[in-house]
Structure formats: structure tokens, C-alpha cells
Amino acid sequence: MPPEPESPFEQQLVAHRDYLLKFARLQLRNESWAEDAVSETIVAALSKPQAFGNRSQLKTWLVGILKHKVIDIFRLHARTVVLETDPDAGHANDELDALVFKANGHFAQPPANWGNPEQDLQSQQFFAVLEACTEKMPPAMGRVFLMREWLELSSDDICKELGLSATNLYVTLHRARLRLRECLELNWFGARPQSR
């Protein structure tokens, strides 16, 4: 059993641990890597509490540290990333593109009315649906999407870390965004009353 936190700062760190772990699991999709990233984040925060300085919310500062730890873990385990587990996946995605787009590149059906996205971003329910949608993506696709959109890594960094060509990266991101859009329309925007 771990010792009880002594200082108020340590207590605040422990209070944010579950959130950090959830964030790391979503990014890494590996329980032990997520535990490692969160542990390293807390150790880093404890070793330099003066770096916090109340310039932001503690949670924001901790997530910033965690993002760097997640990137470090991606680099450490880059050789174990499987980018395509299904050899027929490319063909299936081409069929999906044909269903979603017209020959001229426009959507076959216009996107659903998404109401007020700013209001939705403040909704915890929306984030639960968003998280579920990203977890439904194939692991390699989800990893690339999260690295780009949540960790805000540059395309060059992602290509370097995962050994992807720029074209492969852009195709993967495009397909991830299509899946995310479809999932959100089915599970959030299409499933709620239009009065929002």
C-alpha cells in the first residue's frame, strides 16, 4: 500500500492521477505504458514543484508533462508499433471512400447539423462519446490520429517516429477523421434532440 501523500501539493497530484491515467491509456492503448507515463509525470512534478508556479491550472500543467512522457514512450517503443494488421484494410477503406464521396470529391450526403460545437466541447458527455469513438478506431489509426490531433506532433515527427511516408500519414489521418465524423454523427449529433 503506497504511503499517504504528505503535502497539499502531493495530495493534489494524487487527486489528478485517475484523469492522467485515463488520458495516457487513451493515447498509448497499453496499460503498463500508461502507468509508466503517469508515474514519470508525477515524479517529474514532485521533483520540480517550483516549475508549476500557479501560472496555469495544475491539471493543465500535469497534462503538459504527460504529453512529453507519452511522446518519450512512443519513441522508446516505436519499433513495436504495428501499422497495418489487416492486409485487406486498404481495400476496405477504398470502398468506404467510394460510399462516402462522389467522384468529384464532395461528400455524397452533406454532413449532419452539428448544432453548437463550442457548447458541446464543454459537455463531459460529448468527451465520453469522443473518447469511445477514438477507441473504436484500429489501434494504428487511432495512435496516428491522437499523435497529430491531441499531442499536436508535427507530421514530420509522426512520420519519423512511426516510420511512415508523408502520403501514408495523410491517408491514415483522412480515414481517421472520416471514421470519427461517422461515429460522432451516429452516437452524438444524430442521437440527440435537435433542440440543442
Short mmCIF file of N, CA and C in Angstrom, two decimals:
data_model
loop_
_atom_site.label_atom_id
_atom_site.label_comp_id
_atom_site.label_asym_id
_atom_site.label_seq_id
_atom_site.Cartn_x
_atom_site.Cartn_y
_atom_site.Cartn_z
N MET A 1 0.85 -1.18 0.00
CA MET A 1 0.00 0.00 0.00
C MET A 1 0.89 1.24 0.00
N PRO A 2 0.67 2.17 -0.95
CA PRO A 2 1.53 3.35 -1.02
C PRO A 2 1.32 4.26 0.18
N PRO A 3 2.36 4.97 0.58
CA PRO A 3 2.22 5.88 1.71
C PRO A 3 1.28 7.03 1.37
N GLU A 4 0.64 7.56 2.40
CA GLU A 4 -0.27 8.69 2.22
C GLU A 4 0.52 9.93 1.81
N PRO A 5 0.00 10.73 0.86
CA PRO A 5 0.68 11.97 0.49
C PRO A 5 0.74 12.91 1.68
N GLU A 6 1.86 13.60 1.81
CA GLU A 6 2.06 14.44 2.98
C GLU A 6 1.68 15.90 2.73
N SER A 7 2.20 16.50 1.69
CA SER A 7 1.95 17.92 1.45
C SER A 7 0.66 18.12 0.65
N PRO A 8 0.09 19.31 0.73
CA PRO A 8 -1.10 19.60 -0.08
C PRO A 8 -0.83 19.44 -1.58
N PHE A 9 0.39 19.79 -2.01
CA PHE A 9 0.76 19.64 -3.42
C PHE A 9 0.72 18.16 -3.82
N GLU A 10 1.27 17.30 -2.97
CA GLU A 10 1.25 15.86 -3.25
C GLU A 10 -0.19 15.34 -3.29
N GLN A 11 -1.03 15.85 -2.40
CA GLN A 11 -2.43 15.43 -2.39
C GLN A 11 -3.13 15.83 -3.68
N GLN A 12 -2.82 17.03 -4.18
CA GLN A 12 -3.42 17.48 -5.44
C GLN A 12 -2.94 16.60 -6.60
N LEU A 13 -1.66 16.23 -6.58
CA LEU A 13 -1.14 15.36 -7.64
C LEU A 13 -1.87 14.02 -7.64
N VAL A 14 -2.03 13.46 -6.47
CA VAL A 14 -2.71 12.16 -6.35
C VAL A 14 -4.17 12.29 -6.81
N ALA A 15 -4.80 13.42 -6.52
CA ALA A 15 -6.19 13.63 -6.94
C ALA A 15 -6.35 13.63 -8.46
N HIS A 16 -5.31 14.03 -9.18
CA HIS A 16 -5.37 14.08 -10.65
C HIS A 16 -4.88 12.79 -11.30
N ARG A 17 -4.42 11.84 -10.52
CA ARG A 17 -3.82 10.62 -11.08
C ARG A 17 -4.79 9.86 -11.98
N ASP A 18 -6.03 9.69 -11.55
CA ASP A 18 -7.00 8.93 -12.36
C ASP A 18 -7.23 9.58 -13.72
N TYR A 19 -7.35 10.91 -13.73
CA TYR A 19 -7.54 11.62 -15.00
C TYR A 19 -6.32 11.42 -15.90
N LEU A 20 -5.13 11.56 -15.32
CA LEU A 20 -3.90 11.39 -16.10
C LEU A 20 -3.80 9.97 -16.66
N LEU A 21 -4.18 9.00 -15.85
CA LEU A 21 -4.12 7.61 -16.29
C LEU A 21 -5.10 7.36 -17.44
N LYS A 22 -6.27 7.93 -17.34
CA LYS A 22 -7.26 7.79 -18.42
C LYS A 22 -6.72 8.42 -19.71
N PHE A 23 -6.13 9.59 -19.59
CA PHE A 23 -5.55 10.27 -20.74
C PHE A 23 -4.43 9.43 -21.36
N ALA A 24 -3.55 8.90 -20.52
CA ALA A 24 -2.43 8.09 -21.01
C ALA A 24 -2.91 6.80 -21.66
N ARG A 25 -3.92 6.16 -21.08
CA ARG A 25 -4.46 4.93 -21.67
C ARG A 25 -5.02 5.21 -23.06
N LEU A 26 -5.70 6.31 -23.19
CA LEU A 26 -6.29 6.67 -24.48
C LEU A 26 -5.19 6.91 -25.52
N GLN A 27 -4.12 7.53 -25.10
CA GLN A 27 -3.04 7.83 -26.03
C GLN A 27 -2.23 6.58 -26.38
N LEU A 28 -1.89 5.80 -25.37
CA LEU A 28 -0.94 4.70 -25.56
C LEU A 28 -1.59 3.35 -25.84
N ARG A 29 -2.82 3.18 -25.36
CA ARG A 29 -3.55 1.91 -25.54
C ARG A 29 -2.75 0.72 -25.03
N ASN A 30 -2.04 0.95 -23.95
CA ASN A 30 -1.25 -0.10 -23.32
C ASN A 30 -1.21 0.24 -21.84
N GLU A 31 -1.77 -0.64 -21.03
CA GLU A 31 -1.92 -0.36 -19.59
C GLU A 31 -0.58 -0.08 -18.90
N SER A 32 0.41 -0.92 -19.13
CA SER A 32 1.68 -0.72 -18.42
C SER A 32 2.41 0.53 -18.90
N TRP A 33 2.33 0.83 -20.20
CA TRP A 33 2.95 2.05 -20.70
C TRP A 33 2.25 3.28 -20.10
N ALA A 34 0.93 3.20 -19.98
CA ALA A 34 0.17 4.31 -19.40
C ALA A 34 0.56 4.52 -17.94
N GLU A 35 0.65 3.42 -17.20
CA GLU A 35 1.07 3.50 -15.78
C GLU A 35 2.46 4.14 -15.68
N ASP A 36 3.37 3.71 -16.55
CA ASP A 36 4.73 4.26 -16.55
C ASP A 36 4.71 5.76 -16.83
N ALA A 37 3.94 6.17 -17.83
CA ALA A 37 3.89 7.58 -18.20
C ALA A 37 3.35 8.43 -17.05
N VAL A 38 2.30 7.96 -16.40
CA VAL A 38 1.71 8.71 -15.29
C VAL A 38 2.67 8.75 -14.10
N SER A 39 3.31 7.64 -13.81
CA SER A 39 4.28 7.61 -12.70
C SER A 39 5.42 8.59 -12.97
N GLU A 40 5.93 8.58 -14.20
CA GLU A 40 7.02 9.51 -14.55
C GLU A 40 6.55 10.96 -14.49
N THR A 41 5.31 11.20 -14.84
CA THR A 41 4.74 12.56 -14.78
C THR A 41 4.69 13.04 -13.33
N ILE A 42 4.21 12.18 -12.45
CA ILE A 42 4.10 12.56 -11.03
C ILE A 42 5.48 12.75 -10.42
N VAL A 43 6.41 11.87 -10.76
CA VAL A 43 7.78 12.02 -10.25
C VAL A 43 8.38 13.33 -10.74
N ALA A 44 8.17 13.66 -12.02
CA ALA A 44 8.70 14.91 -12.57
C ALA A 44 8.08 16.11 -11.86
N ALA A 45 6.78 16.06 -11.60
CA ALA A 45 6.11 17.16 -10.91
C ALA A 45 6.61 17.30 -9.48
N LEU A 46 6.81 16.17 -8.81
CA LEU A 46 7.31 16.20 -7.43
C LEU A 46 8.75 16.69 -7.35
N SER A 47 9.53 16.37 -8.37
CA SER A 47 10.95 16.76 -8.33
C SER A 47 11.14 18.25 -8.58
N LYS A 48 10.19 18.90 -9.26
CA LYS A 48 10.31 20.33 -9.54
C LYS A 48 8.98 21.05 -9.33
N PRO A 49 8.48 21.07 -8.10
CA PRO A 49 7.18 21.74 -7.88
C PRO A 49 7.25 23.24 -8.15
N GLN A 50 8.43 23.83 -8.02
CA GLN A 50 8.57 25.26 -8.27
C GLN A 50 8.33 25.60 -9.74
N ALA A 51 8.46 24.63 -10.63
CA ALA A 51 8.22 24.87 -12.06
C ALA A 51 6.74 25.14 -12.32
N PHE A 52 5.88 24.67 -11.44
CA PHE A 52 4.44 24.90 -11.62
C PHE A 52 4.13 26.38 -11.48
N GLY A 53 4.45 26.95 -10.37
CA GLY A 53 4.31 28.38 -10.15
C GLY A 53 2.91 28.96 -10.31
N ASN A 54 1.87 28.14 -10.31
CA ASN A 54 0.48 28.61 -10.41
C ASN A 54 0.21 29.48 -11.65
N ARG A 55 0.98 29.26 -12.74
CA ARG A 55 0.75 30.04 -13.96
C ARG A 55 -0.40 29.46 -14.78
N SER A 56 -0.84 28.27 -14.42
CA SER A 56 -1.98 27.63 -15.10
C SER A 56 -2.66 26.72 -14.08
N GLN A 57 -3.67 26.01 -14.51
CA GLN A 57 -4.29 25.02 -13.64
C GLN A 57 -3.31 23.86 -13.46
N LEU A 58 -3.29 23.26 -12.31
CA LEU A 58 -2.40 22.13 -12.04
C LEU A 58 -2.65 21.01 -13.05
N LYS A 59 -3.90 20.74 -13.33
CA LYS A 59 -4.26 19.67 -14.27
C LYS A 59 -3.66 19.95 -15.66
N THR A 60 -3.74 21.19 -16.10
CA THR A 60 -3.18 21.58 -17.41
C THR A 60 -1.68 21.37 -17.43
N TRP A 61 -1.02 21.76 -16.36
CA TRP A 61 0.44 21.60 -16.26
C TRP A 61 0.81 20.13 -16.27
N LEU A 62 0.08 19.32 -15.53
CA LEU A 62 0.37 17.88 -15.48
C LEU A 62 0.14 17.22 -16.84
N VAL A 63 -0.92 17.61 -17.53
CA VAL A 63 -1.17 17.04 -18.87
C VAL A 63 -0.05 17.44 -19.82
N GLY A 64 0.46 18.65 -19.68
CA GLY A 64 1.60 19.07 -20.50
C GLY A 64 2.82 18.19 -20.27
N ILE A 65 3.10 17.88 -19.02
CA ILE A 65 4.21 16.98 -18.71
C ILE A 65 3.91 15.59 -19.27
N LEU A 66 2.69 15.13 -19.06
CA LEU A 66 2.30 13.79 -19.53
C LEU A 66 2.43 13.66 -21.04
N LYS A 67 2.07 14.70 -21.78
CA LYS A 67 2.22 14.65 -23.25
C LYS A 67 3.66 14.34 -23.63
N HIS A 68 4.60 14.99 -22.95
CA HIS A 68 6.01 14.74 -23.25
C HIS A 68 6.41 13.31 -22.87
N LYS A 69 5.89 12.82 -21.77
CA LYS A 69 6.19 11.44 -21.36
C LYS A 69 5.61 10.44 -22.36
N VAL A 70 4.41 10.72 -22.86
CA VAL A 70 3.79 9.84 -23.86
C VAL A 70 4.64 9.82 -25.13
N ILE A 71 5.10 10.98 -25.55
CA ILE A 71 5.96 11.05 -26.73
C ILE A 71 7.24 10.26 -26.51
N ASP A 72 7.82 10.38 -25.31
CA ASP A 72 9.02 9.60 -24.99
C ASP A 72 8.75 8.10 -25.08
N ILE A 73 7.59 7.67 -24.61
CA ILE A 73 7.25 6.25 -24.67
C ILE A 73 7.03 5.81 -26.11
N PHE A 74 6.39 6.67 -26.93
CA PHE A 74 6.26 6.35 -28.35
C PHE A 74 7.64 6.13 -28.97
N ARG A 75 8.57 7.01 -28.63
CA ARG A 75 9.92 6.88 -29.19
C ARG A 75 10.60 5.60 -28.72
N LEU A 76 10.43 5.30 -27.45
CA LEU A 76 11.06 4.12 -26.88
C LEU A 76 10.52 2.84 -27.51
N HIS A 77 9.23 2.82 -27.76
CA HIS A 77 8.58 1.61 -28.27
C HIS A 77 8.21 1.71 -29.75
N ALA A 78 8.83 2.64 -30.46
CA ALA A 78 8.46 2.87 -31.86
C ALA A 78 8.58 1.61 -32.71
N ARG A 79 9.51 0.76 -32.41
CA ARG A 79 9.72 -0.43 -33.23
C ARG A 79 8.63 -1.48 -33.02
N THR A 80 7.84 -1.34 -31.96
CA THR A 80 6.80 -2.33 -31.72
C THR A 80 5.45 -1.92 -32.30
N VAL A 81 5.37 -0.75 -32.91
CA VAL A 81 4.11 -0.28 -33.47
C VAL A 81 3.79 -1.07 -34.73
N VAL A 82 2.59 -1.62 -34.79
CA VAL A 82 2.13 -2.33 -35.97
C VAL A 82 1.22 -1.38 -36.73
N LEU A 83 1.60 -1.04 -37.95
CA LEU A 83 0.85 -0.04 -38.68
C LEU A 83 -0.30 -0.63 -39.49
N GLU A 84 -0.20 -1.84 -39.95
CA GLU A 84 -1.28 -2.43 -40.72
C GLU A 84 -1.41 -3.88 -40.32
N THR A 85 -2.45 -4.18 -39.55
CA THR A 85 -2.63 -5.55 -39.09
C THR A 85 -3.45 -6.37 -40.07
N ASP A 86 -4.22 -5.69 -40.91
CA ASP A 86 -5.08 -6.39 -41.86
C ASP A 86 -4.65 -6.03 -43.27
N PRO A 87 -4.12 -6.98 -44.04
CA PRO A 87 -3.65 -6.65 -45.38
C PRO A 87 -4.77 -6.18 -46.31
N ASP A 88 -6.01 -6.52 -46.00
CA ASP A 88 -7.14 -6.10 -46.83
C ASP A 88 -7.74 -4.77 -46.37
N ALA A 89 -7.18 -4.17 -45.32
CA ALA A 89 -7.76 -2.94 -44.77
C ALA A 89 -7.73 -1.80 -45.78
N GLY A 90 -6.67 -1.69 -46.56
CA GLY A 90 -6.58 -0.64 -47.56
C GLY A 90 -7.71 -0.73 -48.56
N HIS A 91 -8.02 -1.95 -49.00
CA HIS A 91 -9.11 -2.17 -49.96
C HIS A 91 -10.46 -1.80 -49.33
N ALA A 92 -10.66 -2.19 -48.09
CA ALA A 92 -11.92 -1.88 -47.40
C ALA A 92 -12.08 -0.37 -47.25
N ASN A 93 -11.00 0.33 -46.96
CA ASN A 93 -11.08 1.78 -46.81
C ASN A 93 -11.37 2.46 -48.14
N ASP A 94 -10.86 1.92 -49.26
CA ASP A 94 -11.17 2.47 -50.57
C ASP A 94 -12.67 2.35 -50.84
N GLU A 95 -13.25 1.22 -50.44
CA GLU A 95 -14.69 1.04 -50.60
C GLU A 95 -15.46 2.03 -49.74
N LEU A 96 -14.97 2.29 -48.53
CA LEU A 96 -15.60 3.28 -47.65
C LEU A 96 -15.56 4.65 -48.30
N ASP A 97 -14.40 5.02 -48.86
CA ASP A 97 -14.29 6.31 -49.54
C ASP A 97 -15.30 6.43 -50.68
N ALA A 98 -15.48 5.34 -51.43
CA ALA A 98 -16.42 5.36 -52.56
C ALA A 98 -17.86 5.56 -52.07
N LEU A 99 -18.18 5.03 -50.90
CA LEU A 99 -19.53 5.21 -50.35
C LEU A 99 -19.74 6.62 -49.79
N VAL A 100 -18.70 7.20 -49.24
CA VAL A 100 -18.82 8.50 -48.57
C VAL A 100 -18.71 9.66 -49.55
N PHE A 101 -17.90 9.50 -50.62
CA PHE A 101 -17.63 10.61 -51.53
C PHE A 101 -18.17 10.35 -52.93
N LYS A 102 -18.51 11.44 -53.61
CA LYS A 102 -18.86 11.39 -55.03
C LYS A 102 -17.55 11.37 -55.82
N ALA A 103 -17.65 11.17 -57.13
CA ALA A 103 -16.46 11.14 -57.99
C ALA A 103 -15.72 12.47 -57.98
N ASN A 104 -16.43 13.58 -57.75
CA ASN A 104 -15.77 14.89 -57.74
C ASN A 104 -15.12 15.23 -56.40
N GLY A 105 -15.19 14.31 -55.44
CA GLY A 105 -14.53 14.51 -54.15
C GLY A 105 -15.42 15.12 -53.07
N HIS A 106 -16.63 15.51 -53.42
CA HIS A 106 -17.55 16.07 -52.43
C HIS A 106 -18.27 14.94 -51.70
N PHE A 107 -18.75 15.24 -50.50
CA PHE A 107 -19.49 14.24 -49.74
C PHE A 107 -20.74 13.82 -50.50
N ALA A 108 -21.03 12.53 -50.48
CA ALA A 108 -22.24 12.01 -51.12
C ALA A 108 -23.48 12.54 -50.40
N GLN A 109 -23.43 12.60 -49.09
CA GLN A 109 -24.50 13.18 -48.29
C GLN A 109 -23.89 14.31 -47.47
N PRO A 110 -24.57 15.45 -47.40
CA PRO A 110 -23.99 16.54 -46.60
C PRO A 110 -23.89 16.13 -45.13
N PRO A 111 -22.92 16.68 -44.43
CA PRO A 111 -22.78 16.35 -43.00
C PRO A 111 -24.04 16.75 -42.23
N ALA A 112 -24.31 16.03 -41.17
CA ALA A 112 -25.45 16.35 -40.31
C ALA A 112 -25.22 17.69 -39.63
N ASN A 113 -26.29 18.33 -39.23
CA ASN A 113 -26.18 19.58 -38.49
C ASN A 113 -25.58 19.28 -37.12
N TRP A 114 -24.45 19.89 -36.84
CA TRP A 114 -23.75 19.63 -35.58
C TRP A 114 -24.13 20.63 -34.50
N GLY A 115 -25.11 21.47 -34.73
CA GLY A 115 -25.55 22.39 -33.69
C GLY A 115 -24.47 23.38 -33.29
N ASN A 116 -24.23 23.48 -32.00
CA ASN A 116 -23.25 24.42 -31.46
C ASN A 116 -22.04 23.65 -30.94
N PRO A 117 -20.99 23.48 -31.77
CA PRO A 117 -19.83 22.69 -31.34
C PRO A 117 -19.14 23.25 -30.10
N GLU A 118 -19.13 24.58 -29.93
CA GLU A 118 -18.47 25.15 -28.76
C GLU A 118 -19.16 24.71 -27.47
N GLN A 119 -20.48 24.68 -27.50
CA GLN A 119 -21.23 24.23 -26.32
C GLN A 119 -20.95 22.75 -26.07
N ASP A 120 -20.87 21.97 -27.13
CA ASP A 120 -20.62 20.54 -26.98
C ASP A 120 -19.25 20.26 -26.38
N LEU A 121 -18.26 21.08 -26.72
CA LEU A 121 -16.92 20.85 -26.20
C LEU A 121 -16.88 20.95 -24.68
N GLN A 122 -17.83 21.65 -24.11
CA GLN A 122 -17.85 21.81 -22.66
C GLN A 122 -18.65 20.70 -21.99
N SER A 123 -19.18 19.82 -22.76
CA SER A 123 -20.01 18.75 -22.23
C SER A 123 -19.17 17.50 -21.96
N GLN A 124 -19.22 17.01 -20.75
CA GLN A 124 -18.48 15.80 -20.41
C GLN A 124 -19.02 14.60 -21.17
N GLN A 125 -20.32 14.63 -21.46
CA GLN A 125 -20.91 13.54 -22.22
C GLN A 125 -20.31 13.49 -23.62
N PHE A 126 -20.11 14.67 -24.22
CA PHE A 126 -19.52 14.71 -25.55
C PHE A 126 -18.13 14.09 -25.53
N PHE A 127 -17.34 14.43 -24.51
CA PHE A 127 -15.99 13.88 -24.45
C PHE A 127 -16.01 12.37 -24.24
N ALA A 128 -16.99 11.87 -23.53
CA ALA A 128 -17.11 10.42 -23.36
C ALA A 128 -17.38 9.76 -24.71
N VAL A 129 -18.26 10.36 -25.52
CA VAL A 129 -18.55 9.81 -26.85
C VAL A 129 -17.33 9.95 -27.75
N LEU A 130 -16.66 11.11 -27.69
CA LEU A 130 -15.46 11.32 -28.50
C LEU A 130 -14.39 10.28 -28.16
N GLU A 131 -14.19 10.04 -26.88
CA GLU A 131 -13.21 9.04 -26.45
C GLU A 131 -13.59 7.65 -26.94
N ALA A 132 -14.86 7.31 -26.83
CA ALA A 132 -15.32 5.99 -27.30
C ALA A 132 -15.10 5.86 -28.81
N CYS A 133 -15.34 6.94 -29.54
CA CYS A 133 -15.14 6.90 -31.00
C CYS A 133 -13.67 6.71 -31.35
N THR A 134 -12.77 7.37 -30.63
CA THR A 134 -11.35 7.19 -30.94
C THR A 134 -10.87 5.80 -30.54
N GLU A 135 -11.47 5.24 -29.49
CA GLU A 135 -11.08 3.89 -29.08
C GLU A 135 -11.56 2.83 -30.06
N LYS A 136 -12.61 3.13 -30.83
CA LYS A 136 -13.11 2.18 -31.83
C LYS A 136 -12.24 2.14 -33.08
N MET A 137 -11.38 3.13 -33.26
CA MET A 137 -10.51 3.13 -34.43
C MET A 137 -9.53 1.97 -34.32
N PRO A 138 -9.06 1.45 -35.46
CA PRO A 138 -7.98 0.46 -35.39
C PRO A 138 -6.80 1.07 -34.62
N PRO A 139 -6.07 0.27 -33.85
CA PRO A 139 -5.01 0.82 -32.99
C PRO A 139 -4.01 1.72 -33.71
N ALA A 140 -3.53 1.31 -34.87
CA ALA A 140 -2.54 2.11 -35.58
C ALA A 140 -3.13 3.44 -36.03
N MET A 141 -4.35 3.41 -36.52
CA MET A 141 -5.02 4.62 -36.98
C MET A 141 -5.28 5.55 -35.79
N GLY A 142 -5.76 4.99 -34.70
CA GLY A 142 -6.02 5.79 -33.51
C GLY A 142 -4.75 6.43 -32.97
N ARG A 143 -3.67 5.69 -32.98
CA ARG A 143 -2.39 6.21 -32.49
C ARG A 143 -1.94 7.40 -33.35
N VAL A 144 -2.01 7.26 -34.67
CA VAL A 144 -1.60 8.34 -35.57
C VAL A 144 -2.49 9.56 -35.35
N PHE A 145 -3.79 9.34 -35.27
CA PHE A 145 -4.73 10.45 -35.08
C PHE A 145 -4.46 11.18 -33.76
N LEU A 146 -4.29 10.43 -32.69
CA LEU A 146 -4.06 11.06 -31.38
C LEU A 146 -2.72 11.79 -31.33
N MET A 147 -1.71 11.22 -31.98
CA MET A 147 -0.41 11.90 -32.00
C MET A 147 -0.53 13.26 -32.69
N ARG A 148 -1.30 13.30 -33.76
CA ARG A 148 -1.43 14.53 -34.54
C ARG A 148 -2.38 15.53 -33.87
N GLU A 149 -3.55 15.07 -33.48
CA GLU A 149 -4.59 16.00 -33.03
C GLU A 149 -4.56 16.29 -31.53
N TRP A 150 -4.13 15.35 -30.72
CA TRP A 150 -4.16 15.57 -29.27
C TRP A 150 -2.78 15.91 -28.73
N LEU A 151 -1.78 15.21 -29.22
CA LEU A 151 -0.42 15.52 -28.77
C LEU A 151 0.18 16.66 -29.58
N GLU A 152 -0.46 17.00 -30.69
CA GLU A 152 -0.06 18.10 -31.56
C GLU A 152 1.35 17.95 -32.09
N LEU A 153 1.73 16.71 -32.39
CA LEU A 153 3.03 16.48 -33.01
C LEU A 153 2.96 16.89 -34.47
N SER A 154 4.09 17.33 -35.00
CA SER A 154 4.12 17.70 -36.41
C SER A 154 4.07 16.44 -37.27
N SER A 155 3.67 16.62 -38.51
CA SER A 155 3.61 15.48 -39.43
C SER A 155 4.98 14.84 -39.59
N ASP A 156 6.01 15.68 -39.67
CA ASP A 156 7.37 15.15 -39.81
C ASP A 156 7.76 14.28 -38.61
N ASP A 157 7.43 14.75 -37.42
CA ASP A 157 7.76 13.98 -36.21
C ASP A 157 7.03 12.63 -36.19
N ILE A 158 5.76 12.65 -36.57
CA ILE A 158 4.99 11.40 -36.58
C ILE A 158 5.57 10.43 -37.60
N CYS A 159 5.87 10.94 -38.79
CA CYS A 159 6.46 10.08 -39.83
C CYS A 159 7.77 9.48 -39.34
N LYS A 160 8.57 10.29 -38.69
CA LYS A 160 9.87 9.81 -38.19
C LYS A 160 9.67 8.76 -37.10
N GLU A 161 8.77 9.04 -36.16
CA GLU A 161 8.55 8.13 -35.04
C GLU A 161 7.99 6.79 -35.47
N LEU A 162 7.08 6.81 -36.44
CA LEU A 162 6.39 5.58 -36.83
C LEU A 162 6.90 4.98 -38.13
N GLY A 163 7.87 5.65 -38.75
CA GLY A 163 8.41 5.12 -40.00
C GLY A 163 7.41 5.16 -41.14
N LEU A 164 6.60 6.20 -41.19
CA LEU A 164 5.58 6.35 -42.23
C LEU A 164 6.04 7.31 -43.31
N SER A 165 5.54 7.13 -44.51
CA SER A 165 5.73 8.15 -45.54
C SER A 165 4.69 9.24 -45.29
N ALA A 166 4.95 10.42 -45.81
CA ALA A 166 4.00 11.53 -45.63
C ALA A 166 2.65 11.17 -46.24
N THR A 167 2.66 10.51 -47.38
CA THR A 167 1.41 10.12 -48.04
C THR A 167 0.62 9.15 -47.16
N ASN A 168 1.30 8.16 -46.60
CA ASN A 168 0.64 7.19 -45.73
C ASN A 168 0.05 7.89 -44.51
N LEU A 169 0.79 8.84 -43.96
CA LEU A 169 0.29 9.59 -42.80
C LEU A 169 -0.98 10.34 -43.15
N TYR A 170 -0.97 11.07 -44.26
CA TYR A 170 -2.13 11.87 -44.63
C TYR A 170 -3.34 11.00 -44.95
N VAL A 171 -3.12 9.87 -45.59
CA VAL A 171 -4.23 8.95 -45.88
C VAL A 171 -4.80 8.40 -44.57
N THR A 172 -3.91 8.02 -43.65
CA THR A 172 -4.36 7.49 -42.36
C THR A 172 -5.15 8.55 -41.58
N LEU A 173 -4.65 9.78 -41.56
CA LEU A 173 -5.37 10.86 -40.87
C LEU A 173 -6.72 11.13 -41.52
N HIS A 174 -6.75 11.12 -42.84
CA HIS A 174 -8.01 11.34 -43.56
C HIS A 174 -9.03 10.26 -43.18
N ARG A 175 -8.60 9.02 -43.19
CA ARG A 175 -9.50 7.92 -42.86
C ARG A 175 -9.93 7.98 -41.40
N ALA A 176 -9.02 8.38 -40.53
CA ALA A 176 -9.37 8.51 -39.11
C ALA A 176 -10.43 9.59 -38.91
N ARG A 177 -10.26 10.70 -39.60
CA ARG A 177 -11.24 11.79 -39.47
C ARG A 177 -12.60 11.37 -40.02
N LEU A 178 -12.60 10.60 -41.11
CA LEU A 178 -13.87 10.09 -41.65
C LEU A 178 -14.56 9.18 -40.64
N ARG A 179 -13.79 8.29 -40.04
CA ARG A 179 -14.37 7.38 -39.04
C ARG A 179 -14.89 8.15 -37.84
N LEU A 180 -14.12 9.14 -37.41
CA LEU A 180 -14.54 9.95 -36.26
C LEU A 180 -15.82 10.70 -36.59
N ARG A 181 -15.87 11.30 -37.76
CA ARG A 181 -17.08 12.02 -38.18
C ARG A 181 -18.28 11.09 -38.18
N GLU A 182 -18.14 9.93 -38.79
CA GLU A 182 -19.25 8.98 -38.86
C GLU A 182 -19.69 8.55 -37.46
N CYS A 183 -18.74 8.25 -36.61
CA CYS A 183 -19.05 7.80 -35.25
C CYS A 183 -19.76 8.91 -34.47
N LEU A 184 -19.26 10.14 -34.57
CA LEU A 184 -19.89 11.25 -33.85
C LEU A 184 -21.30 11.52 -34.37
N GLU A 185 -21.48 11.42 -35.68
CA GLU A 185 -22.82 11.64 -36.22
C GLU A 185 -23.79 10.56 -35.75
N LEU A 186 -23.32 9.34 -35.65
CA LEU A 186 -24.18 8.25 -35.20
C LEU A 186 -24.46 8.31 -33.70
N ASN A 187 -23.43 8.62 -32.92
CA ASN A 187 -23.53 8.48 -31.47
C ASN A 187 -23.71 9.78 -30.70
N TRP A 188 -23.55 10.91 -31.36
CA TRP A 188 -23.72 12.17 -30.64
C TRP A 188 -24.67 13.10 -31.39
N PHE A 189 -24.29 13.53 -32.56
CA PHE A 189 -25.07 14.53 -33.26
C PHE A 189 -26.40 13.98 -33.77
N GLY A 190 -26.42 12.73 -34.19
CA GLY A 190 -27.65 12.12 -34.67
C GLY A 190 -28.50 11.53 -33.56
N ALA A 191 -27.91 11.31 -32.40
CA ALA A 191 -28.60 10.62 -31.30
C ALA A 191 -29.21 11.57 -30.29
N ARG A 192 -29.06 12.86 -30.50
CA ARG A 192 -29.56 13.80 -29.50
C ARG A 192 -30.72 14.60 -30.07
N PRO A 193 -31.52 15.21 -29.22
CA PRO A 193 -32.63 16.04 -29.70
C PRO A 193 -32.09 17.25 -30.46
N GLN A 194 -32.79 17.69 -31.48
CA GLN A 194 -32.34 18.81 -32.30
C GLN A 194 -32.52 20.16 -31.61
N SER A 195 -33.08 20.20 -30.42
CA SER A 195 -33.33 21.46 -29.71
C SER A 195 -32.06 22.08 -29.15
N ARG A 196 -30.95 21.36 -29.16
CA ARG A 196 -29.70 21.89 -28.61
C ARG A 196 -29.18 23.03 -29.39
#
